[in-house]
Amino acid sequence: MYSGGNFEADKYAVGCASARSVAGPWSKRNDNPVFSGRGAIRGPGHNSFVFGPDAATPYVVYHGYVGDTAGRKVLLDRLTWTGDLPRIAGPTDGDQPVPPPPVFDEAVPHRRAEAWVRGGWVEFAGARFALGRADVWHQVEVIEIAGRFSLRIGGVLRASRPVFWPAHPLRRFGSDGEVVHVTVTSSLDDGAVHELPAASSYVWQWGGRGPLELELAVDGTIDLVLGGEVTTHEAERGAFRLVRAAYEHGTDEIAVHAGADGALVTDLAVRARP
């Protein structure tokens, strides 16, 4: 996502481009801008992504002019993805709902851990990684999905490999320095596009024993199965629709069953909730 136009003008807005590599080539969307002024808010842009208190739920922070107030104000809205299209629940300038806190469920094989470290190195799953400067703070992220972990330092991928023994992620984490603001959340993100032929199914393993929240982009008609509950969701073919669901009980798996015309599903995001 990028900002374009004169930042002092009402038409300043946010566009979206995509690429298979950060080195490009990049292609802009035909329907840009994907986020522009509305109501009392003019010229939103200069955006950045942040995670909520659970270190897993994304938000976008941006600035914009609000009414006749002088200068630009810092604003924040919830961010979701629907078939590679960012959707921002705004622009708004009011109070946001308090984001859910992190929830760690030992039974879930998917988790995201985040910490800030000041030191020379961090160690995870038996491997040591240099941080660079030891006198500054580094953001360290570990994502585990079904027995495989990836580790990022300052947003840069440093390792991706199998995890050979089950344990809480912080039991495998060490450093020679200070470690603060540690957050561990049971969560699952799957941005792959799954093409489901007619009457076929796709299943994600979950295993949690507590409440969960789910988001899923759907193109076509599906039945979503969470534990003992089945709900039907429809979207016109050729246009993804964002589906949201919540389930108050534990479930071993999350399943989707395609209708008679098949379906596409992508951008699954599941979070354990209190």
Tab-separated table of C-alpha atoms in Angstrom:
chain	number	residue	atom	x	y	z
A	1	MET	CA	0.000	0.000	0.000
A	2	TYR	CA	1.255	3.464	-0.867
A	3	SER	CA	0.040	7.059	-0.702
A	4	GLY	CA	-0.387	9.233	-3.764
A	5	GLY	CA	-1.369	12.785	-4.647
A	6	ASN	CA	-0.685	16.089	-2.925
A	7	PHE	CA	-0.894	15.536	0.832
A	8	GLU	CA	-2.424	18.998	1.244
A	9	ALA	CA	-5.289	18.181	-1.136
A	10	ASP	CA	-8.523	16.282	-0.538
A	11	LYS	CA	-7.617	13.723	-3.220
A	12	TYR	CA	-4.602	12.439	-1.287
A	13	ALA	CA	-5.378	8.716	-0.897
A	14	VAL	CA	-3.997	5.195	-0.530
A	15	GLY	CA	-3.401	2.849	-3.458
A	16	CYS	CA	-2.334	-0.775	-3.640
A	17	ALA	CA	0.257	-2.562	-5.763
A	18	SER	CA	1.290	-6.209	-5.756
A	19	ALA	CA	4.351	-8.254	-6.693
A	20	ARG	CA	5.685	-11.753	-6.164
A	21	SER	CA	8.925	-10.305	-4.781
A	22	VAL	CA	9.840	-7.097	-2.969
A	23	ALA	CA	12.256	-6.492	-5.860
A	24	GLY	CA	9.284	-6.294	-8.261
A	25	PRO	CA	8.005	-5.845	-10.829
A	26	TRP	CA	5.039	-4.191	-9.122
A	27	SER	CA	1.581	-3.834	-10.642
A	28	LYS	CA	-0.924	-1.225	-9.508
A	29	ARG	CA	-4.568	-2.183	-9.106
A	30	ASN	CA	-7.034	-0.886	-11.680
A	31	ASP	CA	-9.475	0.128	-8.936
A	32	ASN	CA	-7.067	2.394	-7.029
A	33	PRO	CA	-7.378	4.170	-4.692
A	34	VAL	CA	-8.420	1.483	-2.231
A	35	PHE	CA	-8.798	3.967	0.630
A	36	SER	CA	-9.818	7.620	0.330
A	37	GLY	CA	-11.543	10.404	2.207
A	38	ARG	CA	-15.124	10.144	3.361
A	39	GLY	CA	-17.384	12.340	5.447
A	40	ALA	CA	-15.450	14.688	7.691
A	41	ILE	CA	-12.095	13.004	6.985
A	42	ARG	CA	-10.133	14.272	4.001
A	43	GLY	CA	-6.876	13.146	2.419
A	44	PRO	CA	-6.063	9.986	4.413
A	45	GLY	CA	-2.644	8.512	3.740
A	46	HIS	CA	0.979	8.012	4.813
A	47	ASN	CA	-0.051	4.691	6.318
A	48	SER	CA	1.769	2.059	8.352
A	49	PHE	CA	0.745	-1.380	9.607
A	50	VAL	CA	0.710	-2.314	13.287
A	51	PHE	CA	-0.558	-5.286	15.276
A	52	GLY	CA	-2.997	-5.020	18.158
A	53	PRO	CA	-2.282	-6.105	21.747
A	54	ASP	CA	-2.562	-9.756	20.707
A	55	ALA	CA	0.409	-9.260	18.314
A	56	ALA	CA	-1.670	-10.885	15.560
A	57	THR	CA	-4.638	-8.669	14.598
A	58	PRO	CA	-3.600	-6.011	12.027
A	59	TYR	CA	-4.500	-2.335	12.047
A	60	VAL	CA	-3.525	0.545	9.782
A	61	VAL	CA	-2.297	3.836	11.243
A	62	TYR	CA	-2.552	6.880	8.989
A	63	HIS	CA	-3.145	10.594	9.092
A	64	GLY	CA	-5.825	12.817	7.610
A	65	TYR	CA	-7.597	16.125	7.954
A	66	VAL	CA	-10.645	15.962	10.240
A	67	GLY	CA	-13.310	18.601	9.640
A	68	ASP	CA	-12.042	22.136	10.038
A	69	THR	CA	-9.395	21.197	12.609
A	70	ALA	CA	-5.982	22.570	11.690
A	71	GLY	CA	-3.296	20.091	10.707
A	72	ARG	CA	-3.472	16.357	10.098
A	73	LYS	CA	-4.504	13.957	12.828
A	74	VAL	CA	-3.249	10.434	13.517
A	75	LEU	CA	-6.046	7.895	12.937
A	76	LEU	CA	-6.351	4.128	13.316
A	77	ASP	CA	-8.672	1.514	11.780
A	78	ARG	CA	-8.952	-2.261	11.562
A	79	LEU	CA	-7.345	-3.884	8.498
A	80	THR	CA	-8.459	-7.069	6.752
A	81	TRP	CA	-7.490	-8.764	3.487
A	82	THR	CA	-9.981	-10.102	0.953
A	83	GLY	CA	-8.391	-11.853	-2.010
A	84	ASP	CA	-5.235	-9.687	-1.915
A	85	LEU	CA	-7.370	-6.545	-1.558
A	86	PRO	CA	-6.785	-4.579	1.646
A	87	ARG	CA	-9.997	-3.464	3.309
A	88	ILE	CA	-9.800	-0.719	5.903
A	89	ALA	CA	-12.743	-0.181	8.236
A	90	GLY	CA	-12.698	3.580	7.847
A	91	PRO	CA	-11.734	6.310	7.648
A	92	THR	CA	-12.888	7.048	11.176
A	93	ASP	CA	-11.787	9.481	13.855
A	94	GLY	CA	-13.670	8.054	16.831
A	95	ASP	CA	-12.687	5.640	19.539
A	96	GLN	CA	-12.016	2.080	18.411
A	97	PRO	CA	-13.228	-1.030	20.250
A	98	VAL	CA	-10.618	-2.278	22.686
A	99	PRO	CA	-8.733	-5.033	20.812
A	100	PRO	CA	-8.807	-8.503	22.358
A	101	PRO	CA	-5.833	-9.483	24.525
A	102	PRO	CA	-3.495	-12.325	23.568
A	103	VAL	CA	-4.694	-15.857	24.281
A	104	PHE	CA	-2.330	-18.834	24.277
A	105	ASP	CA	-3.886	-22.305	24.024
A	106	GLU	CA	-1.407	-25.165	24.426
A	107	ALA	CA	-3.648	-27.401	22.290
A	108	VAL	CA	-3.353	-25.205	19.175
A	109	PRO	CA	-0.364	-26.090	16.927
A	110	HIS	CA	-0.300	-22.564	15.453
A	111	ARG	CA	1.038	-19.554	17.340
A	112	ARG	CA	2.653	-16.172	16.940
A	113	ALA	CA	5.182	-14.813	19.440
A	114	GLU	CA	6.646	-11.324	19.526
A	115	ALA	CA	9.253	-9.711	21.753
A	116	TRP	CA	11.585	-6.718	21.779
A	117	VAL	CA	15.215	-7.559	22.464
A	118	ARG	CA	18.287	-5.441	23.166
A	119	GLY	CA	21.428	-7.541	22.993
A	120	GLY	CA	23.864	-9.283	20.678
A	121	TRP	CA	21.885	-12.378	19.755
A	122	VAL	CA	18.716	-14.405	20.158
A	123	GLU	CA	18.437	-18.171	20.241
A	124	PHE	CA	15.438	-20.195	19.144
A	125	ALA	CA	14.911	-23.921	18.632
A	126	GLY	CA	18.636	-24.595	19.072
A	127	ALA	CA	19.877	-21.992	16.556
A	128	ARG	CA	21.512	-18.641	17.344
A	129	PHE	CA	20.901	-15.453	15.332
A	130	ALA	CA	22.933	-12.245	15.530
A	131	LEU	CA	20.932	-9.074	16.113
A	132	GLY	CA	23.488	-6.579	14.843
A	133	ARG	CA	23.840	-3.564	17.116
A	134	ALA	CA	23.559	-4.597	20.748
A	135	ASP	CA	22.605	-1.118	22.014
A	136	VAL	CA	19.281	-0.780	20.157
A	137	TRP	CA	15.953	-2.587	20.434
A	138	HIS	CA	15.077	-5.236	17.844
A	139	GLN	CA	11.627	-6.641	17.126
A	140	VAL	CA	11.729	-10.445	17.074
A	141	GLU	CA	8.781	-12.407	15.676
A	142	VAL	CA	8.291	-16.164	15.657
A	143	ILE	CA	5.405	-17.773	13.768
A	144	GLU	CA	4.725	-21.481	14.154
A	145	ILE	CA	2.252	-23.254	11.874
A	146	ALA	CA	1.696	-26.995	12.183
A	147	GLY	CA	5.232	-27.952	13.139
A	148	ARG	CA	7.178	-25.372	11.142
A	149	PHE	CA	8.477	-22.019	12.388
A	150	SER	CA	9.687	-18.823	10.773
A	151	LEU	CA	11.727	-16.211	12.625
A	152	ARG	CA	11.944	-12.542	11.671
A	153	ILE	CA	14.167	-9.868	13.140
A	154	GLY	CA	13.146	-6.323	12.314
A	155	GLY	CA	10.716	-7.709	9.758
A	156	VAL	CA	13.446	-9.598	7.862
A	157	LEU	CA	13.067	-13.378	7.561
A	158	ARG	CA	16.094	-15.041	9.171
A	159	ALA	CA	14.993	-18.674	9.383
A	160	SER	CA	12.243	-21.046	8.294
A	161	ARG	CA	12.459	-24.694	9.279
A	162	PRO	CA	10.628	-27.557	11.001
A	163	VAL	CA	10.158	-27.675	14.762
A	164	PHE	CA	11.148	-31.127	15.955
A	165	TRP	CA	9.618	-31.109	19.430
A	166	PRO	CA	6.429	-29.559	20.855
A	167	ALA	CA	6.750	-26.917	23.540
A	168	HIS	CA	5.679	-23.410	24.368
A	169	PRO	CA	7.663	-21.127	21.973
A	170	LEU	CA	9.270	-19.149	24.787
A	171	ARG	CA	10.713	-22.319	26.279
A	172	ARG	CA	12.891	-22.486	23.168
A	173	PHE	CA	13.792	-18.779	23.158
A	174	GLY	CA	16.910	-17.219	24.678
A	175	SER	CA	19.072	-14.111	24.425
A	176	ASP	CA	22.168	-12.547	25.943
A	177	GLY	CA	20.330	-9.256	26.468
A	178	GLU	CA	17.098	-7.694	27.701
A	179	VAL	CA	13.778	-9.152	26.525
A	180	VAL	CA	10.588	-7.103	27.010
A	181	HIS	CA	6.992	-6.821	25.761
A	182	VAL	CA	6.613	-10.546	25.180
A	183	THR	CA	3.320	-11.634	23.583
A	184	VAL	CA	2.225	-15.121	22.527
A	185	THR	CA	-1.061	-15.691	20.691
A	186	SER	CA	-2.612	-18.848	19.282
A	187	SER	CA	-3.396	-17.840	15.704
A	188	LEU	CA	-3.462	-19.169	12.159
A	189	ASP	CA	-3.056	-17.201	8.917
A	190	ASP	CA	-3.318	-18.782	5.477
A	191	GLY	CA	-3.038	-16.437	2.505
A	192	ALA	CA	-2.973	-19.190	-0.126
A	193	VAL	CA	-5.840	-19.343	-2.615
A	194	HIS	CA	-7.574	-22.726	-2.367
A	195	GLU	CA	-9.638	-23.717	-5.402
A	196	LEU	CA	-12.414	-26.088	-4.385
A	197	PRO	CA	-14.173	-28.096	-7.122
A	198	ALA	CA	-17.910	-28.648	-6.792
A	199	ALA	CA	-18.920	-30.502	-3.610
A	200	SER	CA	-15.298	-30.729	-2.374
A	201	SER	CA	-13.876	-29.687	0.999
A	202	TYR	CA	-10.824	-28.098	2.573
A	203	VAL	CA	-9.850	-28.521	6.223
A	204	TRP	CA	-7.486	-26.627	8.546
A	205	GLN	CA	-6.419	-28.263	11.802
A	206	TRP	CA	-7.019	-26.118	14.913
A	207	GLY	CA	-7.385	-28.154	18.112
A	208	GLY	CA	-8.227	-25.269	20.435
A	209	ARG	CA	-10.455	-25.753	23.453
A	210	GLY	CA	-11.662	-22.164	23.846
A	211	PRO	CA	-13.470	-19.448	21.843
A	212	LEU	CA	-12.150	-18.325	18.465
A	213	GLU	CA	-12.743	-15.608	15.876
A	214	LEU	CA	-12.369	-16.271	12.161
A	215	GLU	CA	-12.147	-14.275	8.931
A	216	LEU	CA	-12.165	-15.840	5.470
A	217	ALA	CA	-12.410	-14.468	1.919
A	218	VAL	CA	-14.901	-16.437	-0.192
A	219	ASP	CA	-15.674	-16.481	-3.928
A	220	GLY	CA	-18.701	-18.720	-4.505
A	221	THR	CA	-20.925	-20.614	-2.064
A	222	ILE	CA	-19.558	-22.548	0.903
A	223	ASP	CA	-20.682	-24.210	4.097
A	224	LEU	CA	-18.405	-23.226	6.986
A	225	VAL	CA	-18.144	-25.892	9.680
A	226	LEU	CA	-16.952	-24.934	13.169
A	227	GLY	CA	-17.386	-27.734	15.667
A	228	GLY	CA	-21.052	-28.665	15.521
A	229	GLU	CA	-22.193	-25.490	13.757
A	230	VAL	CA	-22.678	-25.147	9.987
A	231	THR	CA	-23.310	-21.786	8.293
A	232	THR	CA	-23.754	-21.059	4.579
A	233	HIS	CA	-22.047	-18.091	2.930
A	234	GLU	CA	-22.523	-16.863	-0.634
A	235	ALA	CA	-20.494	-14.516	-2.829
A	236	GLU	CA	-20.792	-13.749	-6.528
A	237	ARG	CA	-18.254	-15.616	-8.609
A	238	GLY	CA	-15.376	-13.371	-9.562
A	239	ALA	CA	-15.638	-11.180	-6.452
A	240	PHE	CA	-14.343	-12.165	-3.021
A	241	ARG	CA	-16.505	-11.481	0.018
A	242	LEU	CA	-15.162	-11.294	3.568
A	243	VAL	CA	-16.806	-13.743	5.974
A	244	ARG	CA	-16.538	-13.293	9.741
A	245	ALA	CA	-17.504	-15.913	12.297
A	246	ALA	CA	-17.081	-16.636	15.992
A	247	TYR	CA	-17.325	-19.920	17.849
A	248	GLU	CA	-17.548	-20.153	21.613
A	249	HIS	CA	-16.407	-23.750	21.955
A	250	GLY	CA	-13.309	-25.715	21.083
A	251	THR	CA	-12.972	-27.371	17.697
A	252	ASP	CA	-10.427	-29.784	16.282
A	253	GLU	CA	-10.729	-28.434	12.753
A	254	ILE	CA	-12.145	-25.687	10.562
A	255	ALA	CA	-13.755	-26.971	7.374
A	256	VAL	CA	-15.285	-25.443	4.255
A	257	HIS	CA	-17.461	-27.371	1.798
A	258	ALA	CA	-17.945	-25.935	-1.697
A	259	GLY	CA	-21.342	-25.697	-3.362
A	260	ALA	CA	-22.430	-27.061	-6.725
A	261	ASP	CA	-20.430	-24.450	-8.668
A	262	GLY	CA	-17.225	-24.785	-6.661
A	263	ALA	CA	-15.561	-21.957	-4.747
A	264	LEU	CA	-12.334	-20.122	-3.995
A	265	VAL	CA	-11.271	-19.449	-0.401
A	266	THR	CA	-8.278	-17.457	0.829
A	267	ASP	CA	-6.987	-15.092	3.516
A	268	LEU	CA	-8.003	-17.252	6.465
A	269	ALA	CA	-7.273	-15.595	9.820
A	270	VAL	CA	-8.115	-17.423	13.060
A	271	ARG	CA	-7.465	-16.064	16.558
A	272	ALA	CA	-7.978	-17.674	19.947
A	273	ARG	CA	-10.101	-15.380	22.109
A	274	PRO	CA	-10.828	-15.070	25.833
